[in-house]
PDB file of N, CA and C in Angstrom:
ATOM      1  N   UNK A   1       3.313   1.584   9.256  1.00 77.00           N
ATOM      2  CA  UNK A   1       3.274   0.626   8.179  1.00 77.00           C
ATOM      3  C   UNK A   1       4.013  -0.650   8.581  1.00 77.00           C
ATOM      4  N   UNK A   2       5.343  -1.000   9.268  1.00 83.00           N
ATOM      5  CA  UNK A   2       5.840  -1.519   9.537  1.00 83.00           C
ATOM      6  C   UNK A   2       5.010  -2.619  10.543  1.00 83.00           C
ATOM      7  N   UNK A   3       4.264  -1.488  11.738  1.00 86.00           N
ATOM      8  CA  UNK A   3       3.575  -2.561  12.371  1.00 86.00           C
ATOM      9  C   UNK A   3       2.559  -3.250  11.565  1.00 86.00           C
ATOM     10  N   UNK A   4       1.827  -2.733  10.903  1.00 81.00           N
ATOM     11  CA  UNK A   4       0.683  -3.679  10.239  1.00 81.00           C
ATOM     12  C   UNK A   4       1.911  -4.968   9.693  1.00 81.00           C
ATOM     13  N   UNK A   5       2.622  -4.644   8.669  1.00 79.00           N
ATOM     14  CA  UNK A   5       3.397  -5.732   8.120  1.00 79.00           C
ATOM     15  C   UNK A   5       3.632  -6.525   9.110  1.00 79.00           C
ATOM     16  N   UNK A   6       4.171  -6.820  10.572  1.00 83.00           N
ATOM     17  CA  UNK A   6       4.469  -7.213  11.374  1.00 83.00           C
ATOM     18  C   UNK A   6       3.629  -7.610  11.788  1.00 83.00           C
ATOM     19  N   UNK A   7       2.178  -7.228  11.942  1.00 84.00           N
ATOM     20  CA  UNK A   7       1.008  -8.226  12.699  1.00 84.00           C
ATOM     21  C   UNK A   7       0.821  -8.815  12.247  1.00 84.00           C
ATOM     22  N   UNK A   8       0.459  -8.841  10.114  1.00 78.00           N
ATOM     23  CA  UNK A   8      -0.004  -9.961   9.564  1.00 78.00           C
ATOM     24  C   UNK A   8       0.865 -11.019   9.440  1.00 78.00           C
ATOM     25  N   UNK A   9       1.794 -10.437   9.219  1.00 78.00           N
ATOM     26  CA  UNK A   9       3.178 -11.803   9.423  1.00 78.00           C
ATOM     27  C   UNK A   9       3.000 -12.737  10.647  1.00 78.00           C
ATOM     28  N   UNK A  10       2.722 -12.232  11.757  1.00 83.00           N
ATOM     29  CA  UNK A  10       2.960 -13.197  12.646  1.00 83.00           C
ATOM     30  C   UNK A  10       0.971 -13.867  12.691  1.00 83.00           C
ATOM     31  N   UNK A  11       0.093 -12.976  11.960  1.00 83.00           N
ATOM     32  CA  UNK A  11      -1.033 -14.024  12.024  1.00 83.00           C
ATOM     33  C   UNK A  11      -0.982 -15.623  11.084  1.00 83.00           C
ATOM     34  N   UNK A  12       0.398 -15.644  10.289  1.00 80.00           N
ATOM     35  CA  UNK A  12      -0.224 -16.754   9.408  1.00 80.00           C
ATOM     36  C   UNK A  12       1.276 -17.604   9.819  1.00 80.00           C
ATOM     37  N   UNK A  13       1.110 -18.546   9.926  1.00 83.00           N
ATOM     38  CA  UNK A  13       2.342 -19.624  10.248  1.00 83.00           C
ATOM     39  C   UNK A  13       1.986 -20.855   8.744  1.00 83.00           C
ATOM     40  N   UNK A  14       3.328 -20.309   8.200  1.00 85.00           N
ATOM     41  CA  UNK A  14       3.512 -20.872   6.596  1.00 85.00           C
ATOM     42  C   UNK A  14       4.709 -20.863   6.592  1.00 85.00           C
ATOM     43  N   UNK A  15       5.318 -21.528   5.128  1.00 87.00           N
ATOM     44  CA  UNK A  15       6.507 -21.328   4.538  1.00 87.00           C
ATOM     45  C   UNK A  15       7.122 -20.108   4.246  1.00 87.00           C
ATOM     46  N   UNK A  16       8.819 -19.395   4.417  1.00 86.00           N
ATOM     47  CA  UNK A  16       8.915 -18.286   3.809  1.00 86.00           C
ATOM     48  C   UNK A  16       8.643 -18.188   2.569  1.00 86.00           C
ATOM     49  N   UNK A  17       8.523 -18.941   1.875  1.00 91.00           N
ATOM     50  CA  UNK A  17       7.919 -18.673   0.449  1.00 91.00           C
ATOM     51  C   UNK A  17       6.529 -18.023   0.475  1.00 91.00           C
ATOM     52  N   UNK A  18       5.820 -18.375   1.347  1.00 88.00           N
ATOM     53  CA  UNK A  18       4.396 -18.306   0.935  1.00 88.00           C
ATOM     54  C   UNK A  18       4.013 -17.178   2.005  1.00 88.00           C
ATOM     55  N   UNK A  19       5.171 -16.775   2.728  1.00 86.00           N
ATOM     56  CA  UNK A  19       5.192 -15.799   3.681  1.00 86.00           C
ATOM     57  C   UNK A  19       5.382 -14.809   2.796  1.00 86.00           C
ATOM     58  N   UNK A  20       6.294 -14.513   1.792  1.00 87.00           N
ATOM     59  CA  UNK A  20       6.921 -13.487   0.912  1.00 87.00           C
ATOM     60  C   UNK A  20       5.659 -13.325   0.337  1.00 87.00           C
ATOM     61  N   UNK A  21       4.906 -14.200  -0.730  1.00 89.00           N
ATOM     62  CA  UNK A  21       4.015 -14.059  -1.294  1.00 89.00           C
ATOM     63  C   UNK A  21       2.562 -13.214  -0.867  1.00 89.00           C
ATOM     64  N   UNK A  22       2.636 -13.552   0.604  1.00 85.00           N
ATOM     65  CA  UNK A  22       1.546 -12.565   0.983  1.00 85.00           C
ATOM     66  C   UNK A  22       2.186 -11.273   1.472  1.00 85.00           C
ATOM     67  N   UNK A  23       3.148 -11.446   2.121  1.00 87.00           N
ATOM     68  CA  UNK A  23       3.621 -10.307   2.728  1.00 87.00           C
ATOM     69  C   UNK A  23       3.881  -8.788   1.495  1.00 87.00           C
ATOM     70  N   UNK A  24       4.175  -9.410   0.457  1.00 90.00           N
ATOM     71  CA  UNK A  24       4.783  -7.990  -0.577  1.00 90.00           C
ATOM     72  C   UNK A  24       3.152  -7.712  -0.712  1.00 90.00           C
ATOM     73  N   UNK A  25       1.778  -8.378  -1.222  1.00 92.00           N
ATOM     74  CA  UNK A  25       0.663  -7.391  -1.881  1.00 92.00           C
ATOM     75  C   UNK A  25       0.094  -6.936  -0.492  1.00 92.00           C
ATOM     76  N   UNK A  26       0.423  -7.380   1.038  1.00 89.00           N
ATOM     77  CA  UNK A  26      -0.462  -6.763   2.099  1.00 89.00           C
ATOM     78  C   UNK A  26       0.541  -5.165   2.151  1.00 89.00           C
ATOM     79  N   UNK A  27       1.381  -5.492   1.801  1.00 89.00           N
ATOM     80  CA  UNK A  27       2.834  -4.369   2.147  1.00 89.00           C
ATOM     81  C   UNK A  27       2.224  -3.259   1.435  1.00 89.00           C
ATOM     82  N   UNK A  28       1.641  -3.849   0.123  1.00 92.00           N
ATOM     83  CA  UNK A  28       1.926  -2.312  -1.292  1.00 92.00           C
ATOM     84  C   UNK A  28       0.514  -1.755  -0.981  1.00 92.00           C
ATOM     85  N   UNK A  29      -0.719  -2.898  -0.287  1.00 93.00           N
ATOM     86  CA  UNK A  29      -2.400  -2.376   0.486  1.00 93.00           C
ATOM     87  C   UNK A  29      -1.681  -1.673   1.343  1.00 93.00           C
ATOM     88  N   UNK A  30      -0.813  -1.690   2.333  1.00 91.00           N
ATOM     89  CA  UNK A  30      -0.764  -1.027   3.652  1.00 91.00           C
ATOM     90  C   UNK A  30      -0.424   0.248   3.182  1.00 91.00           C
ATOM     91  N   UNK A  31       0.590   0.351   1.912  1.00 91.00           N
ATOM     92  CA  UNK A  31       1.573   1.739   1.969  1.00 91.00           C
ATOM     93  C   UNK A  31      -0.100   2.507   1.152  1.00 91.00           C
ATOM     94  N   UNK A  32      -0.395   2.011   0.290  1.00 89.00           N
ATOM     95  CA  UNK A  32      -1.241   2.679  -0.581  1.00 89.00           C
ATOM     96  C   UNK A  32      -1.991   3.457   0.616  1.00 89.00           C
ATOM     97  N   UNK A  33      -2.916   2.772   0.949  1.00 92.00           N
ATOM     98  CA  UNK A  33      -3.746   3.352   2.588  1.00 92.00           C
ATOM     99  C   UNK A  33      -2.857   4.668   3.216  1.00 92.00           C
ATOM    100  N   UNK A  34      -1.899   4.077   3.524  1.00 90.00           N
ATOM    101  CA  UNK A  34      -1.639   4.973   4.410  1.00 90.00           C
ATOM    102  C   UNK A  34      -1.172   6.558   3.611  1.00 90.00           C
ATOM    103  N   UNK A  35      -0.880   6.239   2.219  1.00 88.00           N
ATOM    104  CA  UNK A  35      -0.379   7.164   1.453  1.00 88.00           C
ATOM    105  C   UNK A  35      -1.756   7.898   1.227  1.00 88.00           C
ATOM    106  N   UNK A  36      -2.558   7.603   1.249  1.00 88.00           N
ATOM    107  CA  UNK A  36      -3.985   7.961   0.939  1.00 88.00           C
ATOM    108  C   UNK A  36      -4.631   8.406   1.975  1.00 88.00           C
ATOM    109  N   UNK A  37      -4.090   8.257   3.107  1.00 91.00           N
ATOM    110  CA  UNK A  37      -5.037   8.598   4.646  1.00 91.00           C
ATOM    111  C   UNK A  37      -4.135  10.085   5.160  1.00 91.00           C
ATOM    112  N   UNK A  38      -2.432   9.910   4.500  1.00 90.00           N
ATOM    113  CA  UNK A  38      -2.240  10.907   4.829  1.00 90.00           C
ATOM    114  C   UNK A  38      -2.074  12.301   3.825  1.00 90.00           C
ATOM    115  N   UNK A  39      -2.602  11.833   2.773  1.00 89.00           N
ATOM    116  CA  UNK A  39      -3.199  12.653   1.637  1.00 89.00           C
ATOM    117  C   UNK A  39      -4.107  13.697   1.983  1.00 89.00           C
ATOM    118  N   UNK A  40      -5.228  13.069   2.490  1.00 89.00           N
ATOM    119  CA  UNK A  40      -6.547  13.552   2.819  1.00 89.00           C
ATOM    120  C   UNK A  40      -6.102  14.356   4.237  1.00 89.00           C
ATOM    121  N   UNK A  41      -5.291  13.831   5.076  1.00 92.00           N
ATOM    122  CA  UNK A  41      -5.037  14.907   6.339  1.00 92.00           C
ATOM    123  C   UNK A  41      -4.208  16.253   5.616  1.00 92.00           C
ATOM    124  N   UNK A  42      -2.922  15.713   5.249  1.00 92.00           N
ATOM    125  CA  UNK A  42      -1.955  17.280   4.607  1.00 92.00           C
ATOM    126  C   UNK A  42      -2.153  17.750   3.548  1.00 92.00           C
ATOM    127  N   UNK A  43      -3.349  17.301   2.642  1.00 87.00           N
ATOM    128  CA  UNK A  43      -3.504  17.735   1.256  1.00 87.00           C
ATOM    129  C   UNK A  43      -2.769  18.350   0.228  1.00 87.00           C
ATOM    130  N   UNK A  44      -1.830  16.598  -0.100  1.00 87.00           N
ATOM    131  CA  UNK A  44      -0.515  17.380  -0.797  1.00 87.00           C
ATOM    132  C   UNK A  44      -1.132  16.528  -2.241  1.00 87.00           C
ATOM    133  N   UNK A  45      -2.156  16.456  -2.510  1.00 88.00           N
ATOM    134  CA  UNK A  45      -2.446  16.549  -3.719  1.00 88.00           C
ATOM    135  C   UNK A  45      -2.144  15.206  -4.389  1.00 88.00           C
ATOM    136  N   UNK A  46      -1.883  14.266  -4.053  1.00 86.00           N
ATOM    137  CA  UNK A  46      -1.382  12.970  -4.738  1.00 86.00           C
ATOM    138  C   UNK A  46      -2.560  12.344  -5.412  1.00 86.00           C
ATOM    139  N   UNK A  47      -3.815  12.136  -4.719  1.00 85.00           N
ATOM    140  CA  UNK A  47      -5.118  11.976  -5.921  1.00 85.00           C
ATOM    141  C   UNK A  47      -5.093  12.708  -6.951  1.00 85.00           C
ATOM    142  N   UNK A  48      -5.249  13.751  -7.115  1.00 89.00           N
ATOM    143  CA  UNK A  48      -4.624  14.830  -8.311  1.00 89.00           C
ATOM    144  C   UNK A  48      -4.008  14.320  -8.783  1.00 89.00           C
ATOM    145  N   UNK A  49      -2.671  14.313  -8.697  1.00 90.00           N
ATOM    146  CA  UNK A  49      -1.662  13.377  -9.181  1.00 90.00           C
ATOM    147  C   UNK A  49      -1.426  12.430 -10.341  1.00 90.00           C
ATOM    148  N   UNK A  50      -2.145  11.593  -9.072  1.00 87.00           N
ATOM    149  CA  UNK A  50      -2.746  10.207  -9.842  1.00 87.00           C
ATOM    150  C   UNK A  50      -4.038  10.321 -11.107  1.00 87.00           C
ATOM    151  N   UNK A  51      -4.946  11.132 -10.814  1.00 91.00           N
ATOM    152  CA  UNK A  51      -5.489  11.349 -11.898  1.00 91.00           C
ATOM    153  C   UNK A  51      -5.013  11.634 -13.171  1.00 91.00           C
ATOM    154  N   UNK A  52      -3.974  12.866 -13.146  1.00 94.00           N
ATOM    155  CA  UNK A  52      -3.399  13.183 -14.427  1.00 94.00           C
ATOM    156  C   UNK A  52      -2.498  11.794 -14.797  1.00 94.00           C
ATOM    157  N   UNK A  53      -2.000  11.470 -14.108  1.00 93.00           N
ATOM    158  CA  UNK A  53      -0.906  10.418 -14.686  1.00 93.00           C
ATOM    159  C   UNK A  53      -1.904   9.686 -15.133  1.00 93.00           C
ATOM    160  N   UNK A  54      -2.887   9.005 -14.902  1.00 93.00           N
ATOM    161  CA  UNK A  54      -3.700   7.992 -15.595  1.00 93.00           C
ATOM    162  C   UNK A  54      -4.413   8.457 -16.583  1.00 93.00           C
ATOM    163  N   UNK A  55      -4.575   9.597 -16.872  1.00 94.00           N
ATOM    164  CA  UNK A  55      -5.222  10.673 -17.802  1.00 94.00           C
ATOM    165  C   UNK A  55      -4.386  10.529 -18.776  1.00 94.00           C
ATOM    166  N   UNK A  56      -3.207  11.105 -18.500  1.00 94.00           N
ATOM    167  CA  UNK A  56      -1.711  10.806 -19.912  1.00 94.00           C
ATOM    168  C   UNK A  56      -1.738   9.462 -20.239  1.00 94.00           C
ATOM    169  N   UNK A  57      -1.334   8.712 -19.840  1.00 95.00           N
ATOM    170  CA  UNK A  57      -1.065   7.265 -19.542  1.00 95.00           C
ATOM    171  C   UNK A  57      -2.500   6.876 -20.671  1.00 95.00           C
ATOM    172  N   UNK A  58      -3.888   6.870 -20.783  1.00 94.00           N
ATOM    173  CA  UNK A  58      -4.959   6.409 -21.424  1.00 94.00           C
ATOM    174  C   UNK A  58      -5.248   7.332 -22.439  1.00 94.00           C
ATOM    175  N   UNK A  59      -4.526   8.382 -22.479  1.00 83.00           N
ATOM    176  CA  UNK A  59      -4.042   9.131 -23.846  1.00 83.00           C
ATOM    177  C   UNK A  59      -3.382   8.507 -24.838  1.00 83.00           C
TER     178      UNK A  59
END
């Protein structure tokens, strides 16, 4: 995760402001992915998960 954050950072030459701004929603795409890629390998159930919580949650 770290490296992705680290490649896109160095693809865009901007302000740290506008560095922060992209960097936190590519950060929360990268973790999601990867939380999701390694879901599907160890099948610890976090889609599940997520279903019920959004299930309660629209209750």
């Amino acid at each position: 995760m770290f490296g992705g954050i680290w490649y896109a950072q160095r693809l865009v030459d901007v302000s740290p402001l506008v560095e922060l701004v992209l960097t936190v929603p590519t950060g929360a795409v990268i973790y999601t992915v990867s939380v999701l890629l390694l879901d599907q390998l160890f099948s610890w159930g976090i889609k599940r998960d997520l279903r019920h919580v959004v299930a309660e949650v629209q209750s």
